[in-house]
Coordinates of C-alpha atoms in Angstrom, one line a residue:
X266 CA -207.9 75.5 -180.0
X267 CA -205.0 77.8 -179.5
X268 CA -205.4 80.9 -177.1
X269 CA -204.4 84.4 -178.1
X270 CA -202.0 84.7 -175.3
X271 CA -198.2 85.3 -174.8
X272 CA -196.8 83.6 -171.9
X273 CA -193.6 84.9 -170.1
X274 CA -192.0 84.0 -167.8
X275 CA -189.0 86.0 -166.1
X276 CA -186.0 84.4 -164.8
X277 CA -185.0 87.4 -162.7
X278 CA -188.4 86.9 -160.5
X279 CA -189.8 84.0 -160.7
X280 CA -192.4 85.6 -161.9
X281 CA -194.7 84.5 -164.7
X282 CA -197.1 86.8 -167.1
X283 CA -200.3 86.4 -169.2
X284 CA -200.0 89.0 -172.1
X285 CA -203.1 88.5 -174.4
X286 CA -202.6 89.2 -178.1
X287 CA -204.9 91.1 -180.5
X288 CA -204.8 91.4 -183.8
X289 CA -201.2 90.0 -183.8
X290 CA -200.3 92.5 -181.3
X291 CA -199.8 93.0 -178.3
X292 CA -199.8 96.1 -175.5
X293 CA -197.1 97.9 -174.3
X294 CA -198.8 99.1 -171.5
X295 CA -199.0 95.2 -170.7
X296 CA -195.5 94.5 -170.7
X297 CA -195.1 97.5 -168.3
X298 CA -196.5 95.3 -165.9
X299 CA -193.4 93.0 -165.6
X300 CA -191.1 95.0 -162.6
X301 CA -187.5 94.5 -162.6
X302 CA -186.6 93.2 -159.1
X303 CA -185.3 95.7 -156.3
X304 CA -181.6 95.3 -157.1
X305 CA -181.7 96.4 -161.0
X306 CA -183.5 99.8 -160.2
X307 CA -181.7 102.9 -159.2
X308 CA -182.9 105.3 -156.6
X309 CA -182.9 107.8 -158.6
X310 CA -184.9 106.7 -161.4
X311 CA -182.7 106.5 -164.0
X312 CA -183.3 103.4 -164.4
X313 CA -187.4 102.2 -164.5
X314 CA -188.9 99.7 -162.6
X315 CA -191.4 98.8 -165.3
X316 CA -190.4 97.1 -168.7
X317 CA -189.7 99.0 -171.8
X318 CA -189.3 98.4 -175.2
X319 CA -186.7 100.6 -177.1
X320 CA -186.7 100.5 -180.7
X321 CA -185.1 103.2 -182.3
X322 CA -186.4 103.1 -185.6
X323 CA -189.8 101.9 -184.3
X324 CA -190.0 99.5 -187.0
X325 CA -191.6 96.9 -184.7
X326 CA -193.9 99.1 -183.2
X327 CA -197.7 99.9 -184.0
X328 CA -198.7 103.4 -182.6
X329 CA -202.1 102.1 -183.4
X330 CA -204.2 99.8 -185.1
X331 CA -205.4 101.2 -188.7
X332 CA -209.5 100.5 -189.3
X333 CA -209.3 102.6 -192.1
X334 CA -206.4 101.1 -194.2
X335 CA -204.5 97.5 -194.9
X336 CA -201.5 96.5 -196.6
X337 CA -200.7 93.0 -197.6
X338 CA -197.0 93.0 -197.5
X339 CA -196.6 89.5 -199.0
X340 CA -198.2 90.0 -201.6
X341 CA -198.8 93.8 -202.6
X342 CA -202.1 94.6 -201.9
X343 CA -203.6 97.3 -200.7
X344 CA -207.1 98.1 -199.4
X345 CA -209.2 101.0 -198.2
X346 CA -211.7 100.2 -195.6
X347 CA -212.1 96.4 -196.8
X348 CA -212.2 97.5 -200.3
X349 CA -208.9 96.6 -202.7
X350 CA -207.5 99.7 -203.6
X351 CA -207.3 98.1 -207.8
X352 CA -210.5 97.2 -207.6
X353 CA -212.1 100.8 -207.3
X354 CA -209.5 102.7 -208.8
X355 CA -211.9 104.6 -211.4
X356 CA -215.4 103.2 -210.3
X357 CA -215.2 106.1 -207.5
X358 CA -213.8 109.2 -207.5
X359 CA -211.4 111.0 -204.7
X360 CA -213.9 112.7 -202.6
X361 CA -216.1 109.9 -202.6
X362 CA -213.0 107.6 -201.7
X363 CA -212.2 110.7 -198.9
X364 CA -215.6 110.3 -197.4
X365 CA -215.2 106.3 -196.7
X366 CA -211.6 107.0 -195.2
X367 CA -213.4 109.2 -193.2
X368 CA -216.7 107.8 -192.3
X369 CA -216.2 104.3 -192.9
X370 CA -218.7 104.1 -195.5
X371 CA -218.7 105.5 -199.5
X372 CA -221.2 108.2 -199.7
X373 CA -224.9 108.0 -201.3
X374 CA -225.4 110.3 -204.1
X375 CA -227.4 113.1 -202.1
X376 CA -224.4 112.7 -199.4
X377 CA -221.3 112.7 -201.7
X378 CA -223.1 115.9 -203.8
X379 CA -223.8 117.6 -200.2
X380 CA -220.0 116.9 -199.1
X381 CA -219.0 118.4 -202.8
X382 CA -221.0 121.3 -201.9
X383 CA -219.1 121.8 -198.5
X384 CA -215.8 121.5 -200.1
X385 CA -216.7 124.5 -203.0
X386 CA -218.4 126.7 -200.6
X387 CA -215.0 126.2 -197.8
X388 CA -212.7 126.0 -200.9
X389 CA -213.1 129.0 -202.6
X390 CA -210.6 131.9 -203.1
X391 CA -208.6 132.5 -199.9
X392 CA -207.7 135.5 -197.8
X393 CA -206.3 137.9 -199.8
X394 CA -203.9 138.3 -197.2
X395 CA -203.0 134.7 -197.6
X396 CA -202.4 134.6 -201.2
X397 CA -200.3 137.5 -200.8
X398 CA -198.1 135.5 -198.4
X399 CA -197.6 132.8 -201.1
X400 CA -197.2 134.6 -203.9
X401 CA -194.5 136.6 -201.8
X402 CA -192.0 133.6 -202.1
X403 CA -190.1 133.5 -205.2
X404 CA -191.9 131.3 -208.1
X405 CA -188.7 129.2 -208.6
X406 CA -188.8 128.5 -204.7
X407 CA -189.7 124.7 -203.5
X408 CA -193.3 124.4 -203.6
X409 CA -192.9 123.0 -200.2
X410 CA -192.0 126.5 -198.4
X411 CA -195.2 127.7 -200.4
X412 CA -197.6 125.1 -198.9
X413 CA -196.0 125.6 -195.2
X414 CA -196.1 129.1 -195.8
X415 CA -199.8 129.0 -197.0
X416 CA -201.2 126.8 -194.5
X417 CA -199.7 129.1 -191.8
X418 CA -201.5 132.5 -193.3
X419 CA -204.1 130.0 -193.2
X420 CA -204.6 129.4 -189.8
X421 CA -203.9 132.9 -189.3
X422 CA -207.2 133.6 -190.6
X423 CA -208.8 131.0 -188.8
X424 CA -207.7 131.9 -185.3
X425 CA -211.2 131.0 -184.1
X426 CA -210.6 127.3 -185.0
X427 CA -207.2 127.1 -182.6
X428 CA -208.0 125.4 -179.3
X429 CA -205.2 127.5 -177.7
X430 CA -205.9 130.5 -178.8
X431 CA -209.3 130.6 -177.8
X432 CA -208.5 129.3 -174.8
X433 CA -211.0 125.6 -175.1
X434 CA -211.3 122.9 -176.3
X435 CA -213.0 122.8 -179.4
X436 CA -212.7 119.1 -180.8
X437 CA -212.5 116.9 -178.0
X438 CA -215.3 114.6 -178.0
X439 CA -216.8 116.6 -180.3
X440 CA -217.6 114.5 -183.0
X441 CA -219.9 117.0 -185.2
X442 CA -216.9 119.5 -184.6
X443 CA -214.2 117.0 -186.0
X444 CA -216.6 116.6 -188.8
X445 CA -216.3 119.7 -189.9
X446 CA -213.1 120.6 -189.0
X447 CA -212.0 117.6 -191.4
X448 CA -214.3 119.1 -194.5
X449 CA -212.5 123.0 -193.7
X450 CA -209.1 121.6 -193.3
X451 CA -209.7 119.4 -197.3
X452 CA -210.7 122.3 -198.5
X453 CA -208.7 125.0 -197.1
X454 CA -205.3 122.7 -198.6
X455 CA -207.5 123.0 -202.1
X456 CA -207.6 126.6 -202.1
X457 CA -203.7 126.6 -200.7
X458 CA -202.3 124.5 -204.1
X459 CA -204.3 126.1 -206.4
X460 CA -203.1 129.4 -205.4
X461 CA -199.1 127.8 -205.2
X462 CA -199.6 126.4 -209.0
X463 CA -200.8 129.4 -210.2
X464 CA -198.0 131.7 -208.3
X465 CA -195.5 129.2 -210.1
X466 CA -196.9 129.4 -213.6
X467 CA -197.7 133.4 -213.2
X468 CA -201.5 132.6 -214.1
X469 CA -204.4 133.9 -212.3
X470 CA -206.4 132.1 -209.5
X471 CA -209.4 131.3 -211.3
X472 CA -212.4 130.2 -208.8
X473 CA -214.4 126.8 -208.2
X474 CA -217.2 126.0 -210.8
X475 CA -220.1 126.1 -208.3
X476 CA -221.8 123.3 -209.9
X477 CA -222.4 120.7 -207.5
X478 CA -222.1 117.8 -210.2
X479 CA -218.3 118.8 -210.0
X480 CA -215.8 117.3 -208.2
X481 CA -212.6 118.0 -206.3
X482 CA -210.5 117.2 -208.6
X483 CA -212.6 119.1 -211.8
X484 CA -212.3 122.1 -209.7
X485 CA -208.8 121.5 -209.3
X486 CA -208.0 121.4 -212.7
X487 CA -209.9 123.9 -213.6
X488 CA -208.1 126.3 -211.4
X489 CA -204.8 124.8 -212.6
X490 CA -205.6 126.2 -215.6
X491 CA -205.2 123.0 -217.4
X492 CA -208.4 122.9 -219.7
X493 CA -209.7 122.6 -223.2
X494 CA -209.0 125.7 -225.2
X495 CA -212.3 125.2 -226.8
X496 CA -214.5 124.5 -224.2
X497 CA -211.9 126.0 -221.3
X498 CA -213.3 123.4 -219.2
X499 CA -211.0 120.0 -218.0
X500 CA -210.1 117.4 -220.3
X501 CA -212.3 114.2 -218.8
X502 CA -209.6 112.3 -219.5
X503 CA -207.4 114.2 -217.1
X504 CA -209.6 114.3 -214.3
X505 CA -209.9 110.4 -214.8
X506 CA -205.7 110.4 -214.4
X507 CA -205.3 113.0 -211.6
X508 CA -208.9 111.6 -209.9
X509 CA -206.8 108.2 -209.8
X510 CA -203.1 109.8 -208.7
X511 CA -205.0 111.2 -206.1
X512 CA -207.1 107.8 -204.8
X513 CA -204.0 106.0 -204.7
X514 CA -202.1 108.3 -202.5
X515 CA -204.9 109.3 -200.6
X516 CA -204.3 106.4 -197.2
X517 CA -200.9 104.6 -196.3
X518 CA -202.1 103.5 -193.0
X519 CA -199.4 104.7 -190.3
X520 CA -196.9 106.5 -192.8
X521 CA -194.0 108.6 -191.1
X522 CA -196.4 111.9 -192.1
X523 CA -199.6 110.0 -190.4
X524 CA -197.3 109.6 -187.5
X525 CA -196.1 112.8 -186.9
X526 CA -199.6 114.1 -187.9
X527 CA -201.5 111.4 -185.0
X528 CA -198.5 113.0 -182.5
X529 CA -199.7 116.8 -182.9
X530 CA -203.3 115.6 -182.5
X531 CA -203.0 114.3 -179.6
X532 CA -201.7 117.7 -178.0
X533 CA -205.2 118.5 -178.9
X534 CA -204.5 120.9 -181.7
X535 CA -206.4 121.7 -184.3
X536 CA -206.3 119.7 -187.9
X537 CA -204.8 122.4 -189.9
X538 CA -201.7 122.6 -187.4
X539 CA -201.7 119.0 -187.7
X540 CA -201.6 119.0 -191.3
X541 CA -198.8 121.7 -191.0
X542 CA -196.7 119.1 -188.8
X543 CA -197.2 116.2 -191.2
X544 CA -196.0 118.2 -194.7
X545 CA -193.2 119.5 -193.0
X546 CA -192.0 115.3 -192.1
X547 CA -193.8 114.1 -195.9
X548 CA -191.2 115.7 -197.8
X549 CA -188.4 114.3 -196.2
X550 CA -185.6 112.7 -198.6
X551 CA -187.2 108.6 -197.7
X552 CA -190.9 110.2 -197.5
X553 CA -192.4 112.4 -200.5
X554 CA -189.2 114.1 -201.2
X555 CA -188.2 111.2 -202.2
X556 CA -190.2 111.6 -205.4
X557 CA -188.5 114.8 -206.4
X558 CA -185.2 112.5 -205.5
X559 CA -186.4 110.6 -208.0
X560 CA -187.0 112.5 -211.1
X561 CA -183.6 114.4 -210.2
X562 CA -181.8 110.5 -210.0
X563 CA -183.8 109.8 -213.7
X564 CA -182.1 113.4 -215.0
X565 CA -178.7 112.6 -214.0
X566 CA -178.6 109.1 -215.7
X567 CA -180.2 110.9 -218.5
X568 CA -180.7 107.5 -221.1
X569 CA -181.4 104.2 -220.6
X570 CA -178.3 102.9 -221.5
X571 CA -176.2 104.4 -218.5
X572 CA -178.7 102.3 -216.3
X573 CA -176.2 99.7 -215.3
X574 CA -174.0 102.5 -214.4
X575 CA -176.4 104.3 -211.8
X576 CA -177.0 100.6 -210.2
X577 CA -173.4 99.5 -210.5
X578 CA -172.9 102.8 -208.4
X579 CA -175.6 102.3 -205.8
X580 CA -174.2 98.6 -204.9
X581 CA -170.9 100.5 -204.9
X582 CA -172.9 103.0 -202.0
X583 CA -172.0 105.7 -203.5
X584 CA -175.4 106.5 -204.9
X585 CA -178.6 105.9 -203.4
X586 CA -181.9 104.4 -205.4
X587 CA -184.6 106.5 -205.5
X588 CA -187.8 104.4 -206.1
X589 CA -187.1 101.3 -204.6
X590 CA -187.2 99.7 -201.3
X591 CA -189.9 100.1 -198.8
X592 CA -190.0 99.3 -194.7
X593 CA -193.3 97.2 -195.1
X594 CA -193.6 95.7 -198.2
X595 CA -191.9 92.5 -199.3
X596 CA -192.8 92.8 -202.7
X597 CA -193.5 95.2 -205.3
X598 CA -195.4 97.7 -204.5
X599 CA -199.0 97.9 -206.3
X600 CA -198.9 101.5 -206.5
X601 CA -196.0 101.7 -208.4
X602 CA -198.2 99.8 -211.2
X603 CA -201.3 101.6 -211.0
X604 CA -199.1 104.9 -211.8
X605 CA -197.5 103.3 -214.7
X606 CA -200.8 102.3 -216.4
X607 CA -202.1 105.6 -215.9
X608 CA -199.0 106.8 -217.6
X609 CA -199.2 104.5 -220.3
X610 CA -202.6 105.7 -220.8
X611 CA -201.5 109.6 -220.8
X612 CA -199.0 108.8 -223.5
X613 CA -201.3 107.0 -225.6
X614 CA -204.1 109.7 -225.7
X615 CA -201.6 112.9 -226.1
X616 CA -198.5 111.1 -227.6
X617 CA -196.6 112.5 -225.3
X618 CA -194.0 110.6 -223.3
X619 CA -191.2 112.1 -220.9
X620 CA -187.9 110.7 -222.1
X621 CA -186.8 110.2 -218.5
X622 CA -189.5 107.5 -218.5
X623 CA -188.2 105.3 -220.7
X624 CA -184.9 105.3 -217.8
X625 CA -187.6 104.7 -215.0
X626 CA -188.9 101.7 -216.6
X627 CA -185.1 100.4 -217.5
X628 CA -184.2 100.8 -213.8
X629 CA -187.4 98.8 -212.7
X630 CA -186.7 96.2 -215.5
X631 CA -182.8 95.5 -214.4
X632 CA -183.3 96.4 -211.0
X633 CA -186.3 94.1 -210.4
X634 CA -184.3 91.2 -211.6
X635 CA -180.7 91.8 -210.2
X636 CA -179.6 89.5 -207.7
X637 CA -178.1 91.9 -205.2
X638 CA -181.3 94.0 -204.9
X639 CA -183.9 90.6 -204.6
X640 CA -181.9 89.0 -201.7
X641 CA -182.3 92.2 -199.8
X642 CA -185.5 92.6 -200.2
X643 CA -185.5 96.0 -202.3
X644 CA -188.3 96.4 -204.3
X645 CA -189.7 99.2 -206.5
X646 CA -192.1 101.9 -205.0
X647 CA -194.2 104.3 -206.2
X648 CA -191.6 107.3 -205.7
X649 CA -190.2 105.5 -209.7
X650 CA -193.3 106.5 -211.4
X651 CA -195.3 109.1 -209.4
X652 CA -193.0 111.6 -210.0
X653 CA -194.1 111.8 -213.3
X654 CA -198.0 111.8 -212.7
X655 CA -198.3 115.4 -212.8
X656 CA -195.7 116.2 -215.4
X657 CA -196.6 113.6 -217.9
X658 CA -199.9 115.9 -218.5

């Protein structure tokens, strides 16, 4: 039976090592423990006696191991705490899915209706003072500066909840503290984009329903604004669709924003200023930004027909492809389905359809099938089709 061990020897020594191997990884720390003989040092340090591992682009490097998320590379899957991510895409809904990210476990119904409550009674209308702040940036401004802006009123209002401002610790090895730091922070970044979507379509806020039977995502709607004229409550239908655009983004395991994110934690900060550290990296141009990249790539073609020309350009370099390749997967990505069924379904219940969609799917059909994109490994993403989830309804 094989062991889980790396052996190495180094020829500059002599010297052999026993580097054991975990989950198909192994330890840097471990390999620090292979010293570079006398003569390859310098006296003043510059150069370490310990081994290193430099990789710029850390693309072979695990900051840590993920319990909570998995992605099959070689074949596109991807699951949530054991559970594949197609498989409970609407049989649970995104706080329910939040609370097994979370706790490692979905929620009974007395628990997911308590963590509900939690969320209305921490989500409700924010600081006047922080409203004012957003709704003090232009409307046409990126939504971005609004939510960066926002969350920073935020924790001005929740000084109390900065380690360094109090002057302790407040979440170290504090688990019930992280608990409900976690539930403030989901709902404090509720109260933020309701309050940015409303500032952009020069609507009033309108407040949580306090029912306990709804969810995150039927309060969010419902403070959008987007609801039935007759009943002026949410369309089911779209809380299905937005309920699902929100499970499928809602884990990427280590993601460039989970990262940066992880990195402000650990200078034991608060979640909020975490949160604030992770947006500001998410909507870089190959992170979320790349989804407004995206839509603006789709405009510029403007028909289907001038496809070939967009990807005649981008093996030319002189554009880039917005919506395809990925540093992970070597296949297509299964998000980038599950957004096009749900909007396939949008279209079919309001007729609607985004003309720019019809160019999406014409750059997935001939890109997916062209020769130069295959052999190097570029596959779609969901940046293609999720930049229509929200406009689409």
């Amino acid at each position: 039976m094989p062991q889980n061990e790396l052996i190495i020897t180094d020829k500059r020594t002599g010297s052999t090592y026993t580097i054991p191997i975990h989950h198909n990884a192994i330890r840097a720390s471990d390999l620090a423990g292979i010293q570079a003989p006398d003569i390859e040092t310098s006296p003043g340090g510059l150069i370490p006696k310990s081994l290193r591992i430099v990789d710029e682009a850390l693309e072979h490097i695990a900051p840590h191991i993920s319990q909570i998320t998995f992605l099959d590379a070689d074949i596109g899957k991807l699951y949530y705490r054991g559970y594949e991510v197609a498989n409970i895409l609407g049989e649970k809904t995104f706080e329910e899915t939040c609370y097994c990210l979370i706790w490692g476990r979905f929620p009974s119904l007395s628990e997911a209706a308590c963590f509900r409550r939690e969320l209305f009674l921490q989500g409700r209308k924010p600081p006047k003072f922080v409203i004012d702040t957003i709704q003090n940036i232009p409307r046409t401004a990126p939504a971005i500066t609004m939510l960066q802006a926002g969350v920073s009123a935020m924790l001005a209002a929740q000084g109390s909840t900065i380690p360094a401002f109090v002057g302790k610790e407040l979440y170290w090895k504090d688990v019930p503290a992280v608990d409900s730091a976690i539930v403030r922070t989901l709902a404090s970044v509720q109260a933020i984009l309701t309050t940015i979507y409303c500032h952009r379509q020069g609507r009033p806020l309108t407040e949580p329903d306090p029912d306990p039977d709804c969810s995150f995502t039927y309060n969010l709607l419902l403070a959008f604004g987007i609801v039935e004229e007759s009943t002026q409550k949410p369309n089911s239908k779209y809380v299905s669709w937005i309920e699902r655009w929100l499970l499928i983004y809602a884990d990427h395991e280590m993601s460039t924003a989970t990262f940066v994110f992880l990195i402000t934690a650990s200078a034991h900060a608060d979640p909020l200023s975490c949160y604030l550290s992770a947006i500001s990296t998410a909507y870089g141009m190959i992170n979320g930004g790349a989804q407004d990249a995206a839509y603006r790539m789709l405009a510029r073609v403007g028909s289907p027909e001038n496809v070939p020309n967009l990807l005649a350009a981008v093996k030319r370099r002189e554009e880039m492809l917005y919506g395809f390749g990925h540093r992970i997967y070597n296949t297509r990505d299964p998000r980038a389905r599950m957004f096009l069924d749900i909007l396939r379904e949008v279209e079919e219940e309001t007729g609607k359809k985004d003309p720019l969609l019809a160019v999406a799917e014409e750059v997935d059909r001939l890109a997916s099938q062209d020769p130069f994109f295959q052999r190097r490994g570029i596959h779609i993403n969901p940046d293609l089709y999720a930049c229509f989830a929200c406009t689409a309804m």
